[in-house]
PDB file of C-alpha atoms and ligand atoms in Angstrom:
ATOM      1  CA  UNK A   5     -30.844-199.920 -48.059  1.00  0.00           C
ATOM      2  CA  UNK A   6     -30.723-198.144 -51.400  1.00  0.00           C
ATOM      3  CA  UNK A   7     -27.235-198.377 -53.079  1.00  0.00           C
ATOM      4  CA  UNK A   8     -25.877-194.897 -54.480  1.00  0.00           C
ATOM      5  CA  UNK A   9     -22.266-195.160 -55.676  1.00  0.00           C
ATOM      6  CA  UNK A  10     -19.886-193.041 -57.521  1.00  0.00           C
ATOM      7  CA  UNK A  11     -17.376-194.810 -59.897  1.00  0.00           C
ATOM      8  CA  UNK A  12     -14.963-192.069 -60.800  1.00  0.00           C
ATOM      9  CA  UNK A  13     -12.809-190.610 -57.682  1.00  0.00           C
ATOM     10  CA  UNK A  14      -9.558-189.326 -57.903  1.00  0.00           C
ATOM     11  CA  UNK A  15      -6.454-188.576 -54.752  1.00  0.00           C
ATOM     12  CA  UNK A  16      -3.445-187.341 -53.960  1.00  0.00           C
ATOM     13  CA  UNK A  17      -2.683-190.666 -55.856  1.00  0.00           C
ATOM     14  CA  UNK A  18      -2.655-188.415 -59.262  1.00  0.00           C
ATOM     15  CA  UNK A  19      -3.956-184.840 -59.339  1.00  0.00           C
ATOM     16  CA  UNK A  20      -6.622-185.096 -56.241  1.00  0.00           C
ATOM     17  CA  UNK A  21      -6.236-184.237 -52.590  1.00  0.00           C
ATOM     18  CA  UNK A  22      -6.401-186.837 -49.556  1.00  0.00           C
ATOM     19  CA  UNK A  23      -5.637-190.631 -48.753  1.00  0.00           C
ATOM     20  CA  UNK A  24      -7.741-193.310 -50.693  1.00  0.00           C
ATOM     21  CA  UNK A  25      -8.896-194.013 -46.843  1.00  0.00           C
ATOM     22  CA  UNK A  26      -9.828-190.659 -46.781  1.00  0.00           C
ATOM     23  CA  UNK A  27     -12.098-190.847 -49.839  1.00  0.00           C
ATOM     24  CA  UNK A  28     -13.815-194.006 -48.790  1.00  0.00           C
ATOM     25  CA  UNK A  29     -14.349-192.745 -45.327  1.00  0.00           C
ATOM     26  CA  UNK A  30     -16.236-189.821 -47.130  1.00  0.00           C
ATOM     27  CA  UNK A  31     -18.240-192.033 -49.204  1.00  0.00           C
ATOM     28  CA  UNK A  32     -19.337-194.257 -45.850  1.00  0.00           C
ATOM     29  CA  UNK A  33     -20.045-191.065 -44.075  1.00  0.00           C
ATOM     30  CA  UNK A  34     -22.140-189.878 -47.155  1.00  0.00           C
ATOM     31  CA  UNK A  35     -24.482-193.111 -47.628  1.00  0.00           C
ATOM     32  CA  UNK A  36     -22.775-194.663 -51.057  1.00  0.00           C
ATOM     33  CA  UNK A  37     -22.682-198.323 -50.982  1.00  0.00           C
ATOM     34  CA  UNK A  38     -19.983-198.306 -53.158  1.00  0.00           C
ATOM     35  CA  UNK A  39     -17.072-196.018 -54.721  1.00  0.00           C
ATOM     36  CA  UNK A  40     -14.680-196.336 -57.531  1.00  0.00           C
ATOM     37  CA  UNK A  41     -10.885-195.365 -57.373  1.00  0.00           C
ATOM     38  CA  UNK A  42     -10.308-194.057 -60.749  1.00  0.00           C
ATOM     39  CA  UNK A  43      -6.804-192.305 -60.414  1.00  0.00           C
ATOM     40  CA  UNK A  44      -5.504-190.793 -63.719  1.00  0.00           C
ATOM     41  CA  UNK A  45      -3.471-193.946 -64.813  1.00  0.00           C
ATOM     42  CA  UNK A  46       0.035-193.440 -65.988  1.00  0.00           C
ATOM     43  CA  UNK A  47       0.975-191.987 -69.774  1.00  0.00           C
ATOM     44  CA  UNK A  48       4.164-191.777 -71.572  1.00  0.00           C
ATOM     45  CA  UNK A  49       4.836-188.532 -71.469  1.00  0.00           C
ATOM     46  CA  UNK A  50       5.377-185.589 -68.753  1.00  0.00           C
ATOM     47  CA  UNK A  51       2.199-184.992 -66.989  1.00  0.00           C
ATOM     48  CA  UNK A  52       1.621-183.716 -63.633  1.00  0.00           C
ATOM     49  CA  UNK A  53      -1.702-184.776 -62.853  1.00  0.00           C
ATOM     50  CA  UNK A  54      -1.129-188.426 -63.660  1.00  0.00           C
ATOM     51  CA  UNK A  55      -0.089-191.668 -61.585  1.00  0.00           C
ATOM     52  CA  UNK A  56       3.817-192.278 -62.406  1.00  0.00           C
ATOM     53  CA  UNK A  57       4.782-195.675 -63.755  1.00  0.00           C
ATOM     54  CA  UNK A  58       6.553-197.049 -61.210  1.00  0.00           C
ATOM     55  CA  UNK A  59       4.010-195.566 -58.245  1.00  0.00           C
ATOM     56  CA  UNK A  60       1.086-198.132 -60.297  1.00  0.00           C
ATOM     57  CA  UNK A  61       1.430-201.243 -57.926  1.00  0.00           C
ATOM     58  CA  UNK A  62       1.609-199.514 -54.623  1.00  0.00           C
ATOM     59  CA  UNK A  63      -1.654-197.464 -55.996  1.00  0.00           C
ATOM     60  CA  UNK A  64      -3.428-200.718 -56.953  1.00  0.00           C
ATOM     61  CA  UNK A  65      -1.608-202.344 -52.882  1.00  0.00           C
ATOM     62  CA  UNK A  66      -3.299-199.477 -51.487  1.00  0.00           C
ATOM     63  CA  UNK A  67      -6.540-199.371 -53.013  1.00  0.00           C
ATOM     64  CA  UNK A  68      -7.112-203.368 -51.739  1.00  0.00           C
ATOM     65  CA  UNK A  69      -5.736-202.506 -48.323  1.00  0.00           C
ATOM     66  CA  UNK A  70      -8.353-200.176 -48.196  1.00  0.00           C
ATOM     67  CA  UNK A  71     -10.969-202.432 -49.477  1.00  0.00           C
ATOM     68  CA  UNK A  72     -10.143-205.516 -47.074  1.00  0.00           C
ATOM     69  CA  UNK A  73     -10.475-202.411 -44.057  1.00  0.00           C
ATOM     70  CA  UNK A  74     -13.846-201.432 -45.050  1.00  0.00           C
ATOM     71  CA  UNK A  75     -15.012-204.894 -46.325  1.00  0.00           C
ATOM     72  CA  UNK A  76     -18.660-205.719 -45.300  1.00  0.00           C
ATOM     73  CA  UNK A  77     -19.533-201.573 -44.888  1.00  0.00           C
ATOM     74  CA  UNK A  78     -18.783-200.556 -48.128  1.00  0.00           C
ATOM     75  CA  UNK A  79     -17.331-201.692 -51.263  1.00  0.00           C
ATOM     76  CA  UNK A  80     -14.347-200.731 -53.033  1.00  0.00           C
ATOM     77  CA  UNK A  81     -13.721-200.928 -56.903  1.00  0.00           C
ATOM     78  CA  UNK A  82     -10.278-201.039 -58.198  1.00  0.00           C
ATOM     79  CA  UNK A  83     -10.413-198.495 -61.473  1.00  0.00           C
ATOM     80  CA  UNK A  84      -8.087-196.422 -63.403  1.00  0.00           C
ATOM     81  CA  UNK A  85      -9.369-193.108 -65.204  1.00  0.00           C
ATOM     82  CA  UNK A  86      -7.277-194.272 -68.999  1.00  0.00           C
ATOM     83  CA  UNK A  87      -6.269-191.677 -71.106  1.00  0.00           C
ATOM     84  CA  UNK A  88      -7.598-193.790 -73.997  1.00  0.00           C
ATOM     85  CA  UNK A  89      -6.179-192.180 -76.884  1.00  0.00           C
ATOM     86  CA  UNK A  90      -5.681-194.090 -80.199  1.00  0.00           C
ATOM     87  CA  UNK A  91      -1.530-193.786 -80.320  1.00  0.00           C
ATOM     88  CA  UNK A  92      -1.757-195.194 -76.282  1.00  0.00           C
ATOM     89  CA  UNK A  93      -3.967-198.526 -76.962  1.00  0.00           C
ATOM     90  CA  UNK A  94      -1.168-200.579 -76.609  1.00  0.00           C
ATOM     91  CA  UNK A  95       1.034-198.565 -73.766  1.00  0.00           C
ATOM     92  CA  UNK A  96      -2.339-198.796 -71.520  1.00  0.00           C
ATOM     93  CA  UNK A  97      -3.008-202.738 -72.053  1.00  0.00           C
ATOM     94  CA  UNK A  98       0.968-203.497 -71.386  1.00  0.00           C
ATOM     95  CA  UNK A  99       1.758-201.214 -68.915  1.00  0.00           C
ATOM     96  CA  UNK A 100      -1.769-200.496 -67.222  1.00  0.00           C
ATOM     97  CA  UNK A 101      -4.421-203.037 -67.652  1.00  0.00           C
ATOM     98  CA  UNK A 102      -1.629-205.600 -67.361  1.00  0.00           C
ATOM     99  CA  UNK A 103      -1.749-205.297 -63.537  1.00  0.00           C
ATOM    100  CA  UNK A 104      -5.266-206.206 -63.400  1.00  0.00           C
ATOM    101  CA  UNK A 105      -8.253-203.625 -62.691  1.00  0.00           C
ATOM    102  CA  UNK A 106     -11.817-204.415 -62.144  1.00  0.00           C
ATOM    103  CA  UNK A 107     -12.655-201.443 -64.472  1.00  0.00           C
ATOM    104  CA  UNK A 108     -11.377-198.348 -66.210  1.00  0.00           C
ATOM    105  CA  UNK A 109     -13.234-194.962 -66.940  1.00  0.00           C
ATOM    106  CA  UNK A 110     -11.622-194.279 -70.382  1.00  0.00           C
ATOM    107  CA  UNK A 111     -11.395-190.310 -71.348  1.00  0.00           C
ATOM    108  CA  UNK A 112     -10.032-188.186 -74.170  1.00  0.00           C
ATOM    109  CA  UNK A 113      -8.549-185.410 -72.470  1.00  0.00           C
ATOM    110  CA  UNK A 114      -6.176-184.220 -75.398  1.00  0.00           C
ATOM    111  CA  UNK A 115      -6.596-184.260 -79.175  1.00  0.00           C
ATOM    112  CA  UNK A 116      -3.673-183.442 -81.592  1.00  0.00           C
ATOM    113  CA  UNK A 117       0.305-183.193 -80.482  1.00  0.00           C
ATOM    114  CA  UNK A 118       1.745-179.687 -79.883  1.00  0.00           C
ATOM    115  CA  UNK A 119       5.178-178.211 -81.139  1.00  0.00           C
ATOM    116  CA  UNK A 120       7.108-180.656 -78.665  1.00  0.00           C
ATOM    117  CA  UNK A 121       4.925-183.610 -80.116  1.00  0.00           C
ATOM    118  CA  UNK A 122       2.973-183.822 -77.067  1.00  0.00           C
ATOM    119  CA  UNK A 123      -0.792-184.951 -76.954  1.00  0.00           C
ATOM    120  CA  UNK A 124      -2.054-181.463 -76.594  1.00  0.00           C
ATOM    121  CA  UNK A 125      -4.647-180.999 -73.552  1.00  0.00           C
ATOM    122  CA  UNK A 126      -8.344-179.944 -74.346  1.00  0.00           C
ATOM    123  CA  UNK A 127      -9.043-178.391 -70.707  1.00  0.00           C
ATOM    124  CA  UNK A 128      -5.896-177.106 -69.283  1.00  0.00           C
ATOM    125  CA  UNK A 129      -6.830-173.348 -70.001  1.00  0.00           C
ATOM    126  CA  UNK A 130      -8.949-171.586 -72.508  1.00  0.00           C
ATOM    127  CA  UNK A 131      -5.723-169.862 -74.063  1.00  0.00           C
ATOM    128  CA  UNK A 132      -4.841-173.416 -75.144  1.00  0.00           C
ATOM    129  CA  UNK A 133      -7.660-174.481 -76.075  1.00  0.00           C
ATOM    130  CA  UNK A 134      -7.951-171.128 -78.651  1.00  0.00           C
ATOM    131  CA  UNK A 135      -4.567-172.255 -79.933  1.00  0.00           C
ATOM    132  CA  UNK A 136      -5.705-175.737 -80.794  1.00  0.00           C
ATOM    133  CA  UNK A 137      -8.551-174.653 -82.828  1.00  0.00           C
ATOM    134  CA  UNK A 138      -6.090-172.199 -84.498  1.00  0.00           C
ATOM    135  CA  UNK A 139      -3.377-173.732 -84.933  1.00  0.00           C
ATOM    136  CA  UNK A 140      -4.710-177.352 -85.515  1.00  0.00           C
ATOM    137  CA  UNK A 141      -7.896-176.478 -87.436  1.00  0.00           C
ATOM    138  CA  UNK A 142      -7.455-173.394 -88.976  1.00  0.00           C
ATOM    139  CA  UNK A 143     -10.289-171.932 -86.806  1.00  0.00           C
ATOM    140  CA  UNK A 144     -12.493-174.723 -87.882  1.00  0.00           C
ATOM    141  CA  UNK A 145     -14.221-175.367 -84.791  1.00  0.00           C
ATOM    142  CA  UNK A 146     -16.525-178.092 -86.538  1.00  0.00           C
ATOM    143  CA  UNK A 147     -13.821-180.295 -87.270  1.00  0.00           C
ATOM    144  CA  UNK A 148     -12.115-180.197 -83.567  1.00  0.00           C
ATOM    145  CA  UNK A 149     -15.601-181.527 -82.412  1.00  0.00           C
ATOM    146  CA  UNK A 150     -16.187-184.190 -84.993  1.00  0.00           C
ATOM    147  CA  UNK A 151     -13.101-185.379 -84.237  1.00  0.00           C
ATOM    148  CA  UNK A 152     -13.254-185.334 -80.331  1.00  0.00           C
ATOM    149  CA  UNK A 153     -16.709-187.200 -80.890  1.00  0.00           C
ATOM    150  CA  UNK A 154     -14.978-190.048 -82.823  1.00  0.00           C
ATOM    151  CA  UNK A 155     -12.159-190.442 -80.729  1.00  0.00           C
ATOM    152  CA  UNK A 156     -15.233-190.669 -77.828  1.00  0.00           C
ATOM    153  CA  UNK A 157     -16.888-193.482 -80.388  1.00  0.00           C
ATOM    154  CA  UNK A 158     -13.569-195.443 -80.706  1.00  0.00           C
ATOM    155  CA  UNK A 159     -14.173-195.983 -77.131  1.00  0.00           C
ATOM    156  CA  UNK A 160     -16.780-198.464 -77.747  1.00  0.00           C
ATOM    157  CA  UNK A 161     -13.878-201.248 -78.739  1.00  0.00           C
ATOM    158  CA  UNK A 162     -11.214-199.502 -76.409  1.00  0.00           C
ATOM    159  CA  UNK A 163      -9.431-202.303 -74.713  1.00  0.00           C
ATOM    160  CA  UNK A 164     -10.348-202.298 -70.556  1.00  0.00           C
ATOM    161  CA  UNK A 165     -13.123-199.271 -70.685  1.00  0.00           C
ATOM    162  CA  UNK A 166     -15.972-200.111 -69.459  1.00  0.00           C
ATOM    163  CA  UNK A 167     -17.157-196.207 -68.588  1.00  0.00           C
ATOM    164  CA  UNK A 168     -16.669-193.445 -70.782  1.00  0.00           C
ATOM    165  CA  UNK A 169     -15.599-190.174 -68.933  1.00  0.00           C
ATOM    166  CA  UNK A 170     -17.327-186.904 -69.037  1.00  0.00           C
ATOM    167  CA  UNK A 171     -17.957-186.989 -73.008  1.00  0.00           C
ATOM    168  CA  UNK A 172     -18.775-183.736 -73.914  1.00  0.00           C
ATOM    169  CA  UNK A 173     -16.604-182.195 -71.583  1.00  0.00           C
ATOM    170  CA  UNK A 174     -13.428-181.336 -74.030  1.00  0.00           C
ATOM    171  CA  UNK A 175     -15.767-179.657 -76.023  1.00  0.00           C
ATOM    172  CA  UNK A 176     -17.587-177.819 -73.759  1.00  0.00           C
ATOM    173  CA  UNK A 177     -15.415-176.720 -71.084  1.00  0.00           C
ATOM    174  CA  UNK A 178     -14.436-173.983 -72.903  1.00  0.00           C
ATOM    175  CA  UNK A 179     -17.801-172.904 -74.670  1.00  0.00           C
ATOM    176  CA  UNK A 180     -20.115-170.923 -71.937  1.00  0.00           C
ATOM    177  CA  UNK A 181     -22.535-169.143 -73.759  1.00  0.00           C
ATOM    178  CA  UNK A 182     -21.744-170.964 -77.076  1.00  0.00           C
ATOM    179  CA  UNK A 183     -19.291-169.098 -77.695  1.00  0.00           C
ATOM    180  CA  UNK A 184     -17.462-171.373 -80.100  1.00  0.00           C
ATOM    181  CA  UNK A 185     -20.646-173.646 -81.323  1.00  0.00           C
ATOM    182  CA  UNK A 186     -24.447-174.084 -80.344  1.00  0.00           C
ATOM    183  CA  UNK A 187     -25.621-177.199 -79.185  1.00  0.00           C
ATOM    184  CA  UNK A 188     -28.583-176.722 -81.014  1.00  0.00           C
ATOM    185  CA  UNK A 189     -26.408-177.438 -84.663  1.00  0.00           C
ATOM    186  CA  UNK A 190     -27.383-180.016 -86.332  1.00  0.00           C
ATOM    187  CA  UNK A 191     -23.742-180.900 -87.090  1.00  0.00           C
ATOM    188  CA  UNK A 192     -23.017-180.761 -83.742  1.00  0.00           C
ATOM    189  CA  UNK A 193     -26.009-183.053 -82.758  1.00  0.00           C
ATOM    190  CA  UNK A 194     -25.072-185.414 -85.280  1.00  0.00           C
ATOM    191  CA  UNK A 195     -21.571-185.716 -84.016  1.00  0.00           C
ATOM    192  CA  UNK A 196     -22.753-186.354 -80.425  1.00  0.00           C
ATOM    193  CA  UNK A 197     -25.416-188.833 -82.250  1.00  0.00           C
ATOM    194  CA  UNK A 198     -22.909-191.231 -84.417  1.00  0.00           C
ATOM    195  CA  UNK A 199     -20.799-191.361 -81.096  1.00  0.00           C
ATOM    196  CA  UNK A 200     -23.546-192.435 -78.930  1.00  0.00           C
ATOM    197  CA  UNK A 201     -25.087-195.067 -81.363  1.00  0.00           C
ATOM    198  CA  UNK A 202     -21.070-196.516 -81.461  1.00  0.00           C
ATOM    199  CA  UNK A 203     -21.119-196.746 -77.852  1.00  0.00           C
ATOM    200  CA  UNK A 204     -24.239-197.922 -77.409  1.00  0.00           C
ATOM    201  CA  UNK A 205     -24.049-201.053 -79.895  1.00  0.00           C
ATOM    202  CA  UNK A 206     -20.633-202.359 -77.502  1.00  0.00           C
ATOM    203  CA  UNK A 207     -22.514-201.530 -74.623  1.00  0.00           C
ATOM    204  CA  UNK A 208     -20.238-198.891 -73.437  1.00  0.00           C
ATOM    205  CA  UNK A 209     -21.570-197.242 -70.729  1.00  0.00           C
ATOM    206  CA  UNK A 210     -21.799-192.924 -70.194  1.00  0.00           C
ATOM    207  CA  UNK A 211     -21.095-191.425 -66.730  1.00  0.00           C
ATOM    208  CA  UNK A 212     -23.192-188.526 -65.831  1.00  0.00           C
ATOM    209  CA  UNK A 213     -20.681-186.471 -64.164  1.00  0.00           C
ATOM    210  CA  UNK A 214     -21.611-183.170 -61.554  1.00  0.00           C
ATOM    211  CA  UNK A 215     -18.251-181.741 -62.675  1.00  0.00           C
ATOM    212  CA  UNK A 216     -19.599-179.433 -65.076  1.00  0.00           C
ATOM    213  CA  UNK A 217     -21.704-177.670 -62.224  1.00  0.00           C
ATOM    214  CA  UNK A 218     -18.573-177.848 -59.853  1.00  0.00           C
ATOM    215  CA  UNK A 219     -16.393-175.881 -62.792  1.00  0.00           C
ATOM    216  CA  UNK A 220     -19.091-173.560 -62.874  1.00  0.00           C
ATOM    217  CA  UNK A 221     -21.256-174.204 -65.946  1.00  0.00           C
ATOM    218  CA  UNK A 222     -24.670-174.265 -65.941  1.00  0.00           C
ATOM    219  CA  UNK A 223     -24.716-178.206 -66.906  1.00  0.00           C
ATOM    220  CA  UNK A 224     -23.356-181.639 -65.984  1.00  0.00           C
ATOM    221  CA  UNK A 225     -21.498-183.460 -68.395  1.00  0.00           C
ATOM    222  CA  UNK A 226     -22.900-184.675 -71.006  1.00  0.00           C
ATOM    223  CA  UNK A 227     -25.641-181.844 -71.040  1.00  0.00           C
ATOM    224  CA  UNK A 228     -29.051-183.006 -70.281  1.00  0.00           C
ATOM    225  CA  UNK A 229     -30.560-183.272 -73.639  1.00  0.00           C
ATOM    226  CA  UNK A 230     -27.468-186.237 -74.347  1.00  0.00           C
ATOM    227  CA  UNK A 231     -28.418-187.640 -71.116  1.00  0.00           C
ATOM    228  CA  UNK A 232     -31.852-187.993 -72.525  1.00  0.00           C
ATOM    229  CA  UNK A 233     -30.411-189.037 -75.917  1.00  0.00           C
ATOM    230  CA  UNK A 234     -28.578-192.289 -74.005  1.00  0.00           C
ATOM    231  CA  UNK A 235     -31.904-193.199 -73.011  1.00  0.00           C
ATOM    232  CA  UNK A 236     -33.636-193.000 -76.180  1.00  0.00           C
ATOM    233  CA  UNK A 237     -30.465-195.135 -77.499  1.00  0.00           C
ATOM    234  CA  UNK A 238     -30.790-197.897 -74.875  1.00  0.00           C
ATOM    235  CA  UNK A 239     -26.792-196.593 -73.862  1.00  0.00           C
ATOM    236  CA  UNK A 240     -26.114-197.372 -69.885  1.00  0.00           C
ATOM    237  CA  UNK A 241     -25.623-194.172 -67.557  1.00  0.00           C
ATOM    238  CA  UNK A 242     -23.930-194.136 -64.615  1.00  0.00           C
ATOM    239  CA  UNK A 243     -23.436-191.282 -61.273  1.00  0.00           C
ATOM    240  CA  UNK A 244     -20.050-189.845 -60.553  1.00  0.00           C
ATOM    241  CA  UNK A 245     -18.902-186.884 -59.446  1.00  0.00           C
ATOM    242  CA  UNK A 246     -14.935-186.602 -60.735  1.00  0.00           C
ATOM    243  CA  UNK A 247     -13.682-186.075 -56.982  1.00  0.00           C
ATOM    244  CA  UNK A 248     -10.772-184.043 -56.743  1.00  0.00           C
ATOM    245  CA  UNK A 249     -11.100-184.274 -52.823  1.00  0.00           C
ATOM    246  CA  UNK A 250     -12.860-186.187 -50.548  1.00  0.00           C
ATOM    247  CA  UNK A 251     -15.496-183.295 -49.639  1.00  0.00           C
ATOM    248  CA  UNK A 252     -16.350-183.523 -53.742  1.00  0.00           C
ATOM    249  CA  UNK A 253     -18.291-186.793 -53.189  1.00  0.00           C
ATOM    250  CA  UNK A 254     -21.752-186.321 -53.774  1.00  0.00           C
ATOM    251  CA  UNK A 255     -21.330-183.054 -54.773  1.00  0.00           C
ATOM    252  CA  UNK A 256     -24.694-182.157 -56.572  1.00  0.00           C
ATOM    253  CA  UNK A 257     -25.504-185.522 -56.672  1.00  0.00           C
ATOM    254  CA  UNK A 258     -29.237-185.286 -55.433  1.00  0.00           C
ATOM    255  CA  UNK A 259     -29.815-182.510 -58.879  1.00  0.00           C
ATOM    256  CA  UNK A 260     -28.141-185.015 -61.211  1.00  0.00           C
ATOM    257  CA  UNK A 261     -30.518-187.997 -59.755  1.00  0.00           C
ATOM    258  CA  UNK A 262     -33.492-185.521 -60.337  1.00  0.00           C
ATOM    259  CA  UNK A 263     -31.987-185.398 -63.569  1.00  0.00           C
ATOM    260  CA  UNK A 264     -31.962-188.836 -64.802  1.00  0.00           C
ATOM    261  CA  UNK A 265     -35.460-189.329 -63.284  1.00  0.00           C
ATOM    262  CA  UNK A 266     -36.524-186.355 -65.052  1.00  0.00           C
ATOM    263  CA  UNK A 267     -34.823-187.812 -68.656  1.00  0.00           C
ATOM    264  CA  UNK A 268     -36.603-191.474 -67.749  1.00  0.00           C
ATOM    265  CA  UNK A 269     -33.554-193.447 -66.558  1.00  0.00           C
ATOM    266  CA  UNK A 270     -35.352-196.013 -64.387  1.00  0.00           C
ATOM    267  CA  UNK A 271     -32.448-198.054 -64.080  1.00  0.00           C
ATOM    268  CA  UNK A 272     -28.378-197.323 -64.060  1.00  0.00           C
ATOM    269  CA  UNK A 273     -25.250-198.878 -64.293  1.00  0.00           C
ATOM    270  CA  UNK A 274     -24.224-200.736 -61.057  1.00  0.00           C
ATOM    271  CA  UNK A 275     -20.641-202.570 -60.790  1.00  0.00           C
ATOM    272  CA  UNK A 276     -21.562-206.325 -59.016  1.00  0.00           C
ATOM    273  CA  UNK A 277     -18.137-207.115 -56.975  1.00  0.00           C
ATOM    274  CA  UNK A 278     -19.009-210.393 -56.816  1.00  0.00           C
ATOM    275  CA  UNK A 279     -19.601-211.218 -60.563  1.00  0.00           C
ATOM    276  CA  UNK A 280     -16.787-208.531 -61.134  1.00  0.00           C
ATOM    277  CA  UNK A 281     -19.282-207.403 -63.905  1.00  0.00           C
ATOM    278  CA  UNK A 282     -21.785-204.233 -64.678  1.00  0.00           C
ATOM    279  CA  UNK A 283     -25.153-204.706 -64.671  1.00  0.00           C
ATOM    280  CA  UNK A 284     -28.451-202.134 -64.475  1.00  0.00           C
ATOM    281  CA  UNK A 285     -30.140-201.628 -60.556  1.00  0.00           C
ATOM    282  CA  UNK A 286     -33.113-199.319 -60.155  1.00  0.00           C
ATOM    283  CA  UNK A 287     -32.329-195.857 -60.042  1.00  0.00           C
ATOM    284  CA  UNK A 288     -31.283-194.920 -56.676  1.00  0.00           C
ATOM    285  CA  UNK A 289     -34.031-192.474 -54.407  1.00  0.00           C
ATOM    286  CA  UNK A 290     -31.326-191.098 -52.444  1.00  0.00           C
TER     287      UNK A 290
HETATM  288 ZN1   ZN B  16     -11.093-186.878 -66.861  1.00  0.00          ZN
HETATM  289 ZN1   ZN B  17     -11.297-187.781 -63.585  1.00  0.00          ZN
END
């Protein structure tokens, strides 16, 4: 049997719906061989949609319960989606790699610190996003991206990630119909370009993630002409969906495969439980 997997999942855990069991039982019912559990690991500050500090070790209990009860039908990869911002490098490795994960999926989801000196969040609405760019940048929506794209190339030596999260999604989210950049910029290009070549020296690999479609925009993140970019640069790809609930799974998954046959990704990124390591497998036909 063809594998098919999806490495970034999230539960009631952080800021997802249903039991871990739940989401496995899903991912049996919908063919994957294997699935991730990437709950938003725990930050120091408030934040809602994160695992709390002391809830860590009963979320990492759980997730191998889970594994040992579905051993043999499908496997189960202990992960943690890291808010891997420069100012948290050593918070995560003390407090969150510490325990012992067989992978993270390492985001940016904020950029800058508000008035209460709070990383200050890239999606949470487009009124906030409007203020960043105003109030951090002076309007200078150029600079907000270049720096978005290095804090995505620092990623490449971020301690534990072995997946970068939806890149181009703090940039994007908010920009239907380019309404604050095109893609088409060269500056903009070049941005996504320097980023890329930094994760692709470390080996760093990209998830293509259906969440753009499921919040509506015409594209996946990273758009497709990135995804075709990571295979010009020889950087990995792998298929997730960013479940929020267990009926998320697969969602769109058989347009993104059509994708990265369609961009000349023969192979992808494949997590091997028993050398506890990533290595490419064919392209799955599924
Ligand atoms: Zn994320
Ligand atoms: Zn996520």
């Amino acid at each position: 049997m063809a594998w098919l997997a999806n490495y970034h999942t999230h539960s009631h855990w952080c800021d997802g719906e249903g039991e871990i069991a739940e989401v496995v039982a899903a991912g049996l019912a919908a063919g994957l061989t294997a699935i991730g559990i990437s709950s938003h690991a725990p930050v120091p500050f408030p934040a809602g949609y994160a695992l709390p500090l002391d809830h860590l070790r009963a979320y990492r209990d759980e997730v191998l319960r889970v594994r040992e009860l579905y051993a043999g039908r499908i496997d189960v990869i202990l992960g943690l989606e890291l808010d891997a911002l420069p100012e948290l490098r050593r918070f995560n490795e003390e407090q969150a790699l510490a325990l012992g994960f067989d992978y993270t999926v390492g985001s940016v989801h904020f950029q800058q610190l508000d008035d209460a000196g709070e990383p200050w969040p890239l999606d949470l609405s487009d009124a906030r996003f409007a203020a960043l760019v105003r109030e951090r940048y002076a309007g200078n929506v150029r600079a907000l991206v270049e720096e978005h794209y290095e804090r995505i190339a620092e990623l490449a030596d971020y301690p534990g990630v072995a997946i970068v999260g939806h890149i181009d999604r703090g940039v994007k989210l908010w920009n239907a119909g380019g309404r604050y950049f095109s893609e088409d910029t060269p500056w903009y290009r070049a941005a996504v370009e320097r980023a890329l070549r930094a994760l692709a020296a470390t080996g760093r690999i990209v998830e293509l993630s259906t969440g753009g479609w499921r919040r509506g925009l015409p594209d996946p993140f990273p758009s497709p002409w990135i995804v075709r970019r990571c295979r010009d640069l020889g950087v990995r790809m792998t298929l997730n969906s960013d479940s929020h609930h267990p009926s998320q799974l697969v969602h769109e998954y058989p347009r993104a495969l059509a994708l990265l046959r369609e961009t000349c990704h023969g192979e992808i990124a494949r997590f091997d439980p028993a050398r506890g390591d990533w290595a490419l497998a064919p392209l799955p036909t599924a």
